[in-house]
Amino acid sequence: MPVARPEPQEPRVIAHVDMDCFYVQVEQRRNPELRGQPTAVVQYNDWKGGGLIAVSYEARKFGVKRSMRGDEAKMVCPSINLVQVPVARDKADLNVYRSAGSEVVTILSTKGKCERASIDEVYLDLTDAAKEMLLESPPELLELIFEEATKSNILGLPSDVSNREDSVRAWLCRADADYQDKLLSCGAIIVAQLRVKVLEETQFTCSAGIAHNKMLAKLVSGMHKPAQQTVVPSSAVQDFLVSLPIKKMKQLGGKLGSSLQDDLGVNTVGDLLSFTEDKLQEYYGVNTGTWLWKIARGISGEEVEDRLLPKSHGCGKTFPGPKALKNNASVKTWLDRLCEELSERIQSDLNQNKRIAQTLTLYARACKKNKSDSIKKFPSKSCPLRYGTVKIQEDAMKLFESGLHDFLGSQNTKWSITSLSVSASKIFDIPIGTSSILRYIKGPNSTVSPANLDCSSLPEDPSLGNKLYIAPNHEEHCEPSLSEKEDYGNNSNLAKQCQIKEEKKVSKKLTEVKGTCSILKFLSQSPVLSEKRKIDSLICSHPGPESSSEPNKAEEHKAAQYVDRNKFNTAGSNSASSSTWMFNVEDIDPAVVEELPPEIQREIHGWIRPPKQSSSKTRGSTISSYFQPAKSYSLQAIPILL
DNA sequence: ACAGATGGAGAG
DNA sequence: ACTCTCCAT
């Protein structure tokens, strides 16, 4: 349910920028012959020509609509070009569109706060930029108003005049405008500039709405398309809203909008005005009631978030009709593919944006061939996200089994899965200072790089367990510098140890480092390092954090340790060119953390999520707890930035 | 059952 | 914290 936000007192300048039939434009850039042609982007061609997900404006003239089938489109528009979405791992792969969207965001985020609202839409808060322009070069003094800006559509301004651009120019420059409208004029000019820049640098056109809040900006960004922008002067708001069909309002396109129509007889936003706030709260609760009352008056306090990246990553596929998955093996096949893609995407998010996802969720839709209660939904399931393709695949499969268990209940009927998806959410920036762990290990001013770590003479004897050897590349390898001393204080056990060892074994090439087993294990296991090194000798035998509390999983965990030796091959598959390494919590020995200096400990604890409440009460059944994927890890992943 | 894929948000 | 439902494109 929508909720009203406190509105800022100061007038704002907000823009909503929407790419015109974006996927089509991306394909047209790739193949310029498609420009100016009726074109649609379609996914999966095999059934009735595939489903349309973007339609060019030339094709729209023929009545081609999104979510038509390719065959239908051909019927109404025989000359249409149907371009297929790229396919990877037997599923649609939208990555080309995602990165094209990023190109646009990069440009649009240069003039103020920018919120990526979707793959092809952003909100901008241009208040500051507009104010600045008003001070330094107010439109009324501008000799040459920016050409594109004069093509704006100004709500409330007669548009059927012969010299439209002149009247727009006059409006943008009028000296007697109130402060708010002057800011909007500046906003319109800035947006026009941005749109031209987007076109120049990406070849993509877009449309935009400029208003005092997000709601109005969004409402009008699509009013004049393609490649146009629309301004909403505050004086035009009321007239514009009164006649607006209620369903056109964002958030009212669904059931709430229908309820407004069917239950209250509200068909336009104007109709809403006759209801008091109390009355609306009575019908729809205090939150939604207040929100409705305000939006009817064009009031929306929603802020533009400063966020250029998505909050989650998901990938899924539907298995309609006869394609439904009917056994565990086929589910596993598809889940593995989906997880592979998801893993790649969170890995590149980590590498490129230094962000970590914490939660893995599995969604599915299922049918029971039983009879009556086939309306029952397949429950979604989440668990801590562990990096590495194989881990994600394993956890996702466990989530599926858990969900299926709940879905079937006690019944023992046939089932079929019509849709599967996995998603990674709760994504956080890696805290600054993260690299201090590696700095610490490497020592100050060290030029040690993974390649310098000498792992060629690692002990063959697994019983050496917690000892690994690292070759310093110069004497001061472990000597804390002045700043490092400040950072870590005097109780730097490891540094001291290193230092002592260094002094003792000054003649020796290898320095023994105690207590850093897990971290060094990680470093030495990285594919960046050596491939010939014996992995077996590196496997530490420290117990997993959950093995004591969940005896029934101890064995499983032990086995997993050995299976997991491949994890870095997948988690860091492109780590040769990457600047980030990941390892999972089970790869770090808690005892190691205690040996680290407080500063480092604090850093690590900053990444630790409080452990979940003991699940033994809520999940009493042995069966269901068996199906639970790893839940007891309090820390899923630790990044090391190089 | 948008025989799609992806994303965001609020409520319980 | 997890799950469900709704909404948008």
XYZ file of C-alpha atoms (C1' of nucleotides) in Angstrom:
663
model
C 0.000 0.000 0.000
C 1.245 3.449 -0.878
C 2.338 5.741 1.918
C 2.532 9.528 2.026
C 5.888 11.141 2.767
C 6.414 14.430 4.519
C 6.831 17.018 1.848
C 9.751 19.380 1.853
C 8.871 23.023 2.349
C 11.269 24.305 -0.270
C 10.163 23.958 -3.854
C 12.051 21.258 -5.677
C 12.801 20.598 -9.314
C 12.304 16.929 -10.097
C 12.647 15.205 -13.428
C 11.656 11.766 -14.567
C 13.546 10.534 -17.604
C 12.208 7.594 -19.536
C 13.982 5.972 -22.461
C 11.802 5.563 -25.550
C 11.091 1.888 -26.307
C 14.471 1.217 -24.848
C 15.188 -2.351 -25.897
C 14.299 -1.442 -29.461
C 16.712 1.465 -29.401
C 19.450 -0.767 -28.094
C 18.862 -3.154 -30.974
C 18.670 -0.278 -33.436
C 22.015 0.968 -32.295
C 23.430 -2.489 -32.782
C 21.841 -2.753 -36.211
C 21.233 0.711 -37.691
C 19.227 -0.740 -40.553
C 16.398 -1.095 -38.081
C 16.224 2.641 -37.477
C 13.011 4.235 -38.592
C 11.502 0.811 -39.221
C 8.608 -0.798 -37.424
C 10.520 -2.953 -34.999
C 9.853 -4.943 -31.864
C 12.020 -6.865 -29.467
C 10.730 -10.313 -28.768
C 11.819 -13.085 -26.472
C 11.543 -16.766 -27.333
C 10.423 -17.159 -30.883
C 9.199 -20.705 -30.727
C 5.692 -20.214 -29.422
C 3.466 -17.978 -31.528
C 6.418 -15.854 -32.491
C 7.532 -15.050 -28.974
C 6.389 -12.323 -26.619
C 6.950 -8.649 -27.405
C 8.650 -6.650 -24.720
C 9.390 -3.440 -26.611
C 7.791 -1.858 -29.668
C 9.122 0.971 -31.816
C 6.918 3.980 -32.435
C 6.699 3.148 -36.106
C 5.212 -0.213 -35.185
C 2.868 1.296 -32.626
C 1.187 3.195 -35.431
C 0.019 -0.171 -36.703
C -1.462 -1.013 -33.360
C 1.346 -3.276 -32.271
C 1.389 -3.486 -28.488
C 3.713 -4.777 -25.854
C 2.965 -8.305 -24.697
C 1.435 -9.205 -28.004
C 2.785 -12.361 -29.566
C 5.130 -12.062 -32.510
C 2.532 -13.669 -34.746
C -0.129 -11.149 -33.804
C 2.291 -8.325 -34.485
C 2.955 -9.734 -37.940
C -0.769 -9.798 -38.576
C -1.346 -6.130 -37.911
C 2.049 -5.025 -39.198
C 3.455 -7.438 -41.785
C 6.575 -5.356 -42.322
C 7.596 -5.417 -38.686
C 11.139 -6.420 -37.762
C 11.221 -8.795 -34.847
C 14.531 -8.849 -33.009
C 15.150 -11.544 -30.467
C 16.478 -10.976 -26.982
C 19.884 -12.607 -26.575
C 19.757 -16.069 -25.038
C 22.281 -17.487 -22.615
C 21.996 -20.757 -20.756
C 18.709 -21.337 -22.570
C 17.105 -18.268 -21.043
C 16.636 -14.639 -21.967
C 19.705 -12.600 -21.141
C 18.991 -8.928 -20.540
C 22.543 -7.900 -19.791
C 23.006 -5.859 -22.952
C 20.033 -3.732 -21.946
C 21.277 -3.420 -18.396
C 24.608 -2.083 -19.476
C 23.020 0.226 -22.009
C 20.905 1.540 -19.150
C 24.050 2.137 -17.153
C 25.487 4.234 -19.954
C 22.486 6.494 -19.716
C 22.539 6.714 -15.942
C 26.174 7.710 -16.035
C 25.275 10.754 -18.104
C 22.071 11.635 -16.310
C 23.677 11.514 -12.890
C 25.991 14.418 -13.573
C 23.680 17.301 -12.734
C 22.210 16.315 -9.412
C 20.840 13.543 -7.291
C 19.924 10.596 -9.497
C 17.803 7.555 -8.769
C 17.807 4.569 -11.069
C 14.122 3.670 -11.025
C 14.372 0.804 -13.484
C 16.475 -0.456 -16.312
C 15.395 2.493 -18.468
C 14.098 5.186 -16.130
C 15.640 7.611 -13.694
C 14.487 10.343 -11.373
C 16.614 13.458 -10.984
C 16.548 16.074 -8.264
C 17.780 19.152 -10.072
C 16.865 21.659 -7.398
C 20.388 22.775 -6.683
C 21.411 22.941 -10.309
C 18.294 24.926 -11.151
C 18.899 27.380 -8.340
C 22.434 27.823 -9.462
C 21.371 28.522 -13.002
C 18.792 30.993 -11.791
C 21.511 32.881 -9.966
C 24.188 32.781 -12.595
C 22.370 32.769 -15.879
C 18.648 33.194 -15.465
C 16.686 32.299 -18.567
C 15.170 35.748 -18.860
C 18.622 37.118 -19.504
C 19.648 34.331 -21.792
C 20.077 35.456 -25.345
C 19.894 32.071 -26.821
C 17.698 29.694 -25.018
C 18.792 26.198 -25.492
C 17.202 24.910 -28.617
C 15.882 21.686 -27.296
C 14.347 23.373 -24.312
C 12.125 25.484 -26.528
C 10.629 22.309 -27.862
C 9.305 21.507 -24.412
C 5.637 20.987 -23.847
C 4.380 23.299 -21.152
C 1.213 22.142 -19.492
C -1.435 24.831 -19.533
C 0.192 26.645 -22.401
C -1.831 26.600 -25.631
C -0.049 24.161 -27.902
C -2.018 24.651 -31.086
C -0.497 27.978 -31.974
C 1.593 28.426 -35.065
C 4.650 29.696 -33.284
C 4.715 27.186 -30.478
C 8.422 27.348 -29.907
C 8.298 31.096 -29.567
C 5.633 30.906 -26.923
C 7.583 28.247 -25.076
C 10.664 30.406 -25.267
C 8.683 33.299 -23.942
C 7.370 31.180 -21.090
C 10.781 29.902 -20.157
C 12.155 33.422 -20.132
C 9.317 35.410 -18.702
C 10.626 37.702 -16.035
C 7.370 37.935 -14.124
C 7.180 34.246 -13.347
C 7.100 33.199 -9.723
C 10.147 31.633 -8.182
C 8.879 28.085 -8.589
C 8.210 28.438 -12.265
C 11.568 30.045 -12.816
C 13.191 27.072 -11.179
C 11.179 24.775 -13.413
C 12.328 26.694 -16.455
C 15.901 26.142 -15.410
C 15.114 22.502 -14.789
C 13.635 22.172 -18.252
C 16.759 23.651 -19.782
C 19.027 21.366 -17.788
C 16.985 18.320 -18.716
C 17.017 19.345 -22.353
C 20.780 19.592 -22.197
C 21.042 16.220 -20.551
C 18.809 14.618 -23.116
C 20.851 16.011 -25.954
C 23.970 14.747 -24.263
C 22.445 11.305 -23.879
C 21.583 11.312 -27.549
C 25.034 12.462 -28.586
C 26.881 9.994 -26.441
C 24.645 6.930 -26.635
C 22.463 7.497 -29.705
C 19.430 6.924 -27.496
C 16.456 9.245 -27.317
C 14.435 9.686 -24.192
C 11.467 11.597 -22.897
C 11.180 13.477 -19.651
C 8.815 15.128 -17.252
C 9.813 18.123 -15.159
C 7.772 19.088 -12.113
C 7.984 19.865 -8.428
C 7.703 16.268 -7.308
C 8.271 12.731 -8.484
C 4.650 11.864 -8.966
C 3.946 14.705 -11.360
C 7.226 14.298 -13.188
C 6.535 10.626 -13.754
C 2.968 11.325 -14.728
C 3.941 13.595 -17.606
C 7.193 12.065 -18.769
C 5.223 9.761 -21.001
C 2.686 12.328 -22.068
C 4.621 13.471 -25.105
C 6.710 10.734 -26.651
C 9.087 9.967 -28.120
C 12.028 12.295 -27.612
C 10.090 15.083 -25.951
C 9.812 16.606 -22.546
C 6.917 18.044 -20.602
C 6.878 20.638 -17.859
C 4.257 20.936 -15.135
C 3.991 24.487 -13.813
C 2.409 24.453 -10.390
C -0.363 26.630 -11.745
C -1.304 23.859 -14.156
C -1.455 21.032 -11.653
C -5.084 21.278 -10.617
C -6.506 21.523 -14.111
C -4.310 18.723 -15.234
C -5.316 16.387 -12.432
C -9.075 16.949 -12.281
C -9.768 15.235 -15.544
C -7.081 12.593 -15.241
C -8.455 9.028 -15.137
C -7.673 7.611 -11.732
C -6.042 4.523 -13.207
C -3.353 6.636 -14.823
C -1.894 7.526 -11.470
C 1.134 5.535 -10.451
C 0.102 2.881 -7.939
C -3.526 3.113 -8.934
C -3.257 0.999 -12.047
C -4.191 -2.144 -10.150
C -6.599 -3.295 -7.520
C -6.567 -0.131 -5.446
C -7.514 1.898 -8.506
C -10.277 -0.551 -9.320
C -11.567 -0.347 -5.793
C -11.629 3.415 -6.061
C -13.741 3.110 -9.178
C -16.002 0.280 -8.119
C -16.435 1.082 -4.453
C -16.277 4.870 -4.394
C -17.247 5.733 -7.926
C -14.034 7.657 -8.379
C -13.086 7.736 -12.031
C -10.874 10.785 -12.194
C -8.458 12.343 -9.778
C -10.923 15.221 -9.579
C -13.541 12.846 -8.212
C -11.201 12.098 -5.351
C -11.231 15.719 -4.237
C -14.715 15.411 -2.816
C -13.577 12.917 -0.211
C -12.237 14.147 3.092
C -8.975 12.766 4.362
C -10.845 11.091 7.210
C -13.197 9.384 4.820
C -10.358 8.032 2.708
C -8.558 6.819 5.805
C -11.738 5.077 6.843
C -11.810 3.146 3.608
C -8.147 2.485 3.039
C -6.372 2.963 6.342
C -4.438 5.897 7.622
C -1.424 5.497 5.363
C -3.151 4.959 2.073
C -5.948 7.353 2.961
C -3.555 10.211 3.564
C -1.621 9.329 0.481
C -4.764 9.377 -1.672
C -5.882 12.705 -0.250
C -2.529 14.246 -1.048
C -1.943 12.897 -4.500
C -5.357 14.117 -5.546
C -3.975 17.582 -4.805
C -0.702 16.970 -6.556
C 1.162 16.680 -3.284
C 3.920 14.118 -3.040
C 6.871 14.361 -0.693
C 8.703 11.344 -1.977
C 12.404 12.076 -2.225
C 14.719 11.228 -5.049
C 17.049 8.586 -3.712
C 20.715 8.891 -4.465
C 21.130 5.476 -6.005
C 22.533 4.518 -9.388
C 22.433 0.771 -8.924
C 19.658 -1.767 -8.455
C 18.785 -2.995 -4.977
C 18.583 -6.598 -6.012
C 19.506 -8.987 -8.771
C 17.154 -11.664 -9.930
C 16.852 -14.129 -12.697
C 14.066 -16.453 -13.539
C 12.270 -18.403 -16.194
C 8.785 -19.613 -16.788
C 7.935 -23.097 -17.915
C 4.501 -22.732 -19.404
C 2.146 -25.507 -20.258
C 3.859 -28.638 -21.447
C 7.242 -27.229 -20.501
C 6.499 -27.449 -16.808
C 9.191 -29.171 -14.770
C 7.987 -32.400 -13.266
C 10.910 -33.851 -11.387
C 13.813 -32.900 -9.189
C 16.390 -33.477 -11.888
C 14.931 -30.990 -14.331
C 14.432 -28.478 -11.552
C 18.054 -28.874 -10.612
C 19.172 -28.406 -14.196
C 17.331 -25.107 -14.486
C 18.120 -23.934 -11.008
C 21.792 -24.512 -11.716
C 21.569 -22.362 -14.833
C 19.718 -19.586 -13.061
C 22.184 -19.655 -10.192
C 25.068 -19.564 -12.588
C 23.761 -16.366 -14.093
C 22.957 -14.908 -10.704
C 26.407 -15.748 -9.446
C 27.999 -14.033 -12.397
C 25.912 -10.954 -11.868
C 26.603 -10.553 -8.165
C 30.249 -11.272 -8.797
C 30.535 -8.476 -11.321
C 28.527 -6.203 -9.021
C 31.175 -6.965 -6.440
C 34.042 -6.383 -8.788
C 32.689 -3.297 -10.454
C 30.724 -1.675 -7.668
C 32.217 -3.153 -4.523
C 28.856 -4.355 -3.291
C 27.911 -7.546 -1.511
C 24.556 -9.302 -1.486
C 23.483 -10.979 1.713
C 20.279 -12.813 0.971
C 19.408 -15.498 -1.511
C 15.736 -16.046 -2.257
C 14.051 -18.701 -4.323
C 10.648 -18.221 -5.897
C 8.639 -20.779 -7.741
C 5.193 -21.346 -9.070
C 3.799 -24.787 -8.936
C 0.738 -26.795 -9.785
C -0.468 -29.838 -7.961
C -2.074 -32.337 -10.267
C -4.177 -33.292 -7.287
C -7.429 -31.436 -7.847
C -8.963 -29.130 -5.309
C -6.337 -26.998 -3.628
C -4.126 -26.417 -6.622
C -4.651 -22.745 -5.843
C -2.032 -23.068 -3.168
C 1.069 -21.014 -3.770
C 4.590 -22.298 -3.705
C 6.222 -20.472 -0.802
C 9.299 -18.381 -1.401
C 12.338 -19.223 0.700
C 15.414 -17.244 1.679
C 18.763 -17.935 3.228
C 22.078 -16.178 3.718
C 23.811 -15.794 0.417
C 27.177 -17.474 0.121
C 29.342 -16.435 -2.791
C 30.409 -18.988 -5.331
C 28.323 -20.563 -8.064
C 28.347 -24.022 -6.536
C 27.323 -22.778 -3.121
C 24.492 -20.766 -4.585
C 23.346 -23.743 -6.584
C 23.416 -25.976 -3.533
C 21.596 -23.492 -1.352
C 19.007 -22.742 -4.003
C 18.285 -26.430 -4.398
C 17.878 -26.783 -0.659
C 15.537 -23.818 -0.636
C 13.557 -25.455 -3.382
C 13.317 -28.731 -1.508
C 12.257 -26.887 1.580
C 9.618 -24.971 -0.349
C 8.395 -28.084 -2.061
C 8.123 -29.807 1.287
C 5.906 -27.005 2.579
C 3.980 -26.892 -0.653
C 3.117 -30.556 -0.678
C 2.473 -30.813 3.023
C 1.671 -34.370 3.857
C 0.223 -35.182 0.483
C 2.107 -37.359 -1.887
C 0.861 -36.080 -5.188
C 2.441 -35.264 -8.512
C 3.624 -31.713 -8.911
C 4.886 -29.480 -11.678
C 6.834 -26.277 -11.626
C 5.755 -23.537 -14.017
C 8.192 -20.875 -12.942
C 11.520 -20.656 -11.150
C 13.541 -17.672 -10.073
C 16.382 -16.827 -7.748
C 17.340 -13.434 -6.500
C 20.086 -11.782 -4.505
C 19.077 -8.945 -2.228
C 20.141 -6.928 0.817
C 23.050 -5.555 -1.106
C 25.490 -3.330 0.739
C 28.501 -1.307 -0.180
C 31.653 -2.836 1.143
C 32.610 -0.735 4.163
C 35.508 1.564 3.544
C 38.729 0.372 5.048
C 38.026 -3.147 4.012
C 41.356 -3.459 2.356
C 43.107 -2.921 5.631
C 43.000 -6.635 6.241
C 45.068 -7.242 3.244
C 47.265 -4.261 4.044
C 47.755 -5.807 7.403
C 48.700 -9.131 6.023
C 50.911 -7.638 3.441
C 52.433 -5.138 5.758
C 52.810 -1.418 5.176
C 54.256 -0.057 2.012
C 54.384 -3.517 0.715
C 54.312 -4.162 -2.923
C 53.319 -7.719 -2.318
C 50.820 -8.815 -4.847
C 49.219 -12.195 -5.090
C 51.873 -13.148 -7.552
C 54.591 -12.532 -5.008
C 53.155 -14.841 -2.459
C 55.305 -17.858 -2.658
C 53.110 -20.865 -2.398
C 55.310 -23.171 -4.308
C 56.797 -24.794 -1.258
C 53.743 -25.260 0.833
C 53.913 -28.143 3.221
C 52.697 -31.364 1.755
C 51.765 -32.685 5.134
C 48.117 -31.962 5.898
C 48.832 -32.357 9.570
C 50.623 -29.052 9.459
C 47.117 -27.722 9.205
C 47.112 -24.286 10.609
C 50.496 -23.216 9.439
C 51.179 -21.677 6.156
C 54.197 -19.935 4.867
C 54.471 -16.643 3.235
C 57.483 -15.200 1.599
C 58.052 -11.561 2.414
C 59.346 -9.552 -0.433
C 61.327 -7.260 1.786
C 62.473 -7.121 5.343
C 59.921 -4.684 6.592
C 57.142 -6.846 5.427
C 55.556 -7.054 8.843
C 56.888 -3.908 10.387
C 54.026 -1.558 11.069
C 54.573 1.924 9.762
C 53.784 4.971 11.829
C 50.294 5.230 10.516
C 49.770 1.556 10.818
C 50.874 1.672 14.408
C 48.281 4.287 15.060
C 45.771 2.140 13.375
C 46.480 -1.030 15.176
C 48.008 0.120 18.424
C 50.529 -1.890 20.312
C 48.531 -5.009 20.808
C 49.143 -6.149 17.335
C 49.786 -9.760 18.064
C 50.212 -10.869 14.582
C 52.373 -7.976 13.586
C 54.582 -8.603 16.577
C 54.774 -12.238 15.791
C 55.660 -11.493 12.267
C 58.234 -9.038 13.367
C 59.822 -11.443 15.775
C 59.825 -14.209 13.304
C 61.279 -11.879 10.807
C 64.085 -10.957 13.107
C 64.704 -14.517 14.137
C 64.695 -16.046 10.732
C 66.239 -13.232 8.901
C 68.328 -15.606 6.935
C 65.469 -17.802 5.995
C 63.477 -17.147 2.933
C 60.142 -18.292 4.288
C 58.444 -16.767 7.250
C 56.043 -18.772 9.262
C 52.851 -16.974 10.110
C 50.643 -18.432 12.739
C 46.989 -17.844 13.144
C 46.369 -16.502 9.704
C 45.623 -19.825 8.257
C 42.226 -19.060 6.868
C 43.138 -15.831 5.261
C 46.312 -17.128 3.820
C 44.551 -20.237 2.796
C 42.242 -18.068 0.860
C 45.043 -16.133 -0.688
C 46.904 -19.206 -1.665
C 43.829 -20.934 -2.953
C 43.044 -18.151 -5.303
C 43.351 -19.223 -8.892
C 45.419 -16.119 -9.413
C 48.182 -17.835 -7.593
C 49.277 -21.268 -8.471
C 47.430 -24.099 -10.006
C 49.968 -26.781 -9.435
C 49.879 -26.348 -5.662
C 48.240 -29.186 -3.831
C 44.924 -28.072 -2.563
C 44.546 -30.978 -0.228
C 47.401 -29.802 1.876
C 45.653 -26.516 2.378
C 42.370 -27.717 3.681
C 42.039 -26.571 7.240
C 40.224 -28.752 9.647
C 38.643 -26.164 11.836
C 35.038 -27.046 12.573
C 32.298 -25.087 10.932
C 30.556 -22.602 13.182
C 27.348 -24.555 13.249
C 28.671 -28.023 13.714
C 28.436 -27.932 17.481
C 24.892 -26.626 17.608
C 23.637 -28.810 14.833
C 25.246 -32.193 15.206
C 23.184 -33.652 12.420
C 24.825 -31.348 9.991
C 28.389 -31.845 11.105
C 29.029 -34.602 8.667
C 27.432 -32.736 5.858
C 29.567 -29.749 6.598
C 32.709 -31.803 6.687
C 31.912 -33.238 3.343
C 31.099 -29.812 2.016
C 34.532 -28.589 2.936
C 36.042 -30.966 0.506
C 33.512 -30.363 -2.172
C 34.041 -26.667 -1.782
C 37.578 -26.701 -2.977
C 36.318 -25.728 -6.391
C 34.546 -22.690 -5.110
C 37.128 -20.164 -6.039
C 37.229 -21.405 -9.554
C 33.694 -20.266 -9.855
C 33.403 -17.447 -7.375
C 36.429 -15.762 -8.778
C 36.362 -17.088 -12.258
C 37.498 -13.825 -13.708
C 39.657 -12.917 -10.803
C 42.715 -12.676 -12.956
C 41.414 -9.334 -14.092
C 39.487 -8.598 -10.965
C 40.495 -6.507 -8.038
C 38.310 -8.206 -5.484
C 38.502 -11.549 -3.838
C 35.768 -13.180 -1.904
C 35.666 -15.868 0.635
C 32.880 -17.234 2.724
C 32.537 -17.351 6.439
C 33.239 -20.998 6.765
C 36.632 -20.339 5.319
C 37.728 -18.145 8.145
C 38.669 -19.539 11.501
C 36.954 -17.532 14.255
C 40.037 -18.008 16.350
C 41.988 -16.177 13.719
C 39.837 -13.117 14.064
C 40.528 -12.973 17.773
C 44.204 -12.803 17.097
C 43.885 -9.809 14.856
C 44.349 -6.273 16.148
C 41.216 -4.574 17.471
C 41.029 -2.299 14.519
C 40.866 -5.202 12.154
C 38.470 -7.071 14.383
C 36.157 -4.125 14.402
C 36.288 -4.035 10.666
C 35.361 -7.659 10.419
C 32.617 -7.368 12.976
C 31.198 -4.583 10.883
C 30.338 -7.216 8.334
C 28.882 -9.669 10.734
C 25.195 -10.113 10.900
C 23.872 -11.168 14.275
C 23.182 -14.874 14.169
C 19.619 -15.872 13.653
C 17.628 -16.898 16.697
C 17.953 -20.557 17.372
C 15.694 -22.086 14.823
C 15.150 -25.267 16.740
C 11.888 -24.012 18.225
C 10.194 -22.713 15.134
C 11.532 -25.449 12.954
C 11.052 -28.401 15.151
C 10.653 -31.101 12.585
C 13.764 -33.031 11.745
C 12.659 -33.302 8.186
C 12.263 -29.617 7.600
C 15.465 -28.745 9.391
C 17.234 -31.209 7.185
C 16.131 -29.239 4.204
C 17.320 -25.934 5.557
C 20.315 -24.554 3.757
C 23.073 -22.943 5.737
C 21.355 -20.545 8.077
C 23.699 -20.430 10.958
C 26.486 -18.507 9.380
C 26.583 -15.093 10.866
C 28.845 -13.750 8.197
C 28.439 -14.758 4.641
C 31.219 -13.225 2.741
C 34.298 -11.187 3.234
C 35.680 -9.118 0.450
C 39.300 -8.324 0.036
C 39.999 -5.383 -2.160
C 43.397 -5.249 -3.699
C -0.862 -17.935 -17.094
C 1.233 -11.109 -20.230
C 3.195 -19.514 -22.426
C 7.951 -12.784 -19.372
C 11.699 -11.105 -16.867
C 12.872 -8.044 -13.563
C 12.607 -4.838 -10.339
C 10.556 -1.946 -5.984
C 7.700 -1.498 -1.807
C 4.631 -2.249 2.270
C 2.264 -5.276 5.541
C 1.892 -9.115 8.460
C 13.857 -11.549 9.678
C 11.223 -13.913 6.497
C 7.176 -14.260 3.569
C 3.297 -12.580 1.006
C 1.045 -9.435 -1.940
C 0.842 -5.711 -4.934
C 2.601 -2.701 -8.487
C 5.209 -1.239 -12.808
C 7.202 -1.884 -17.338
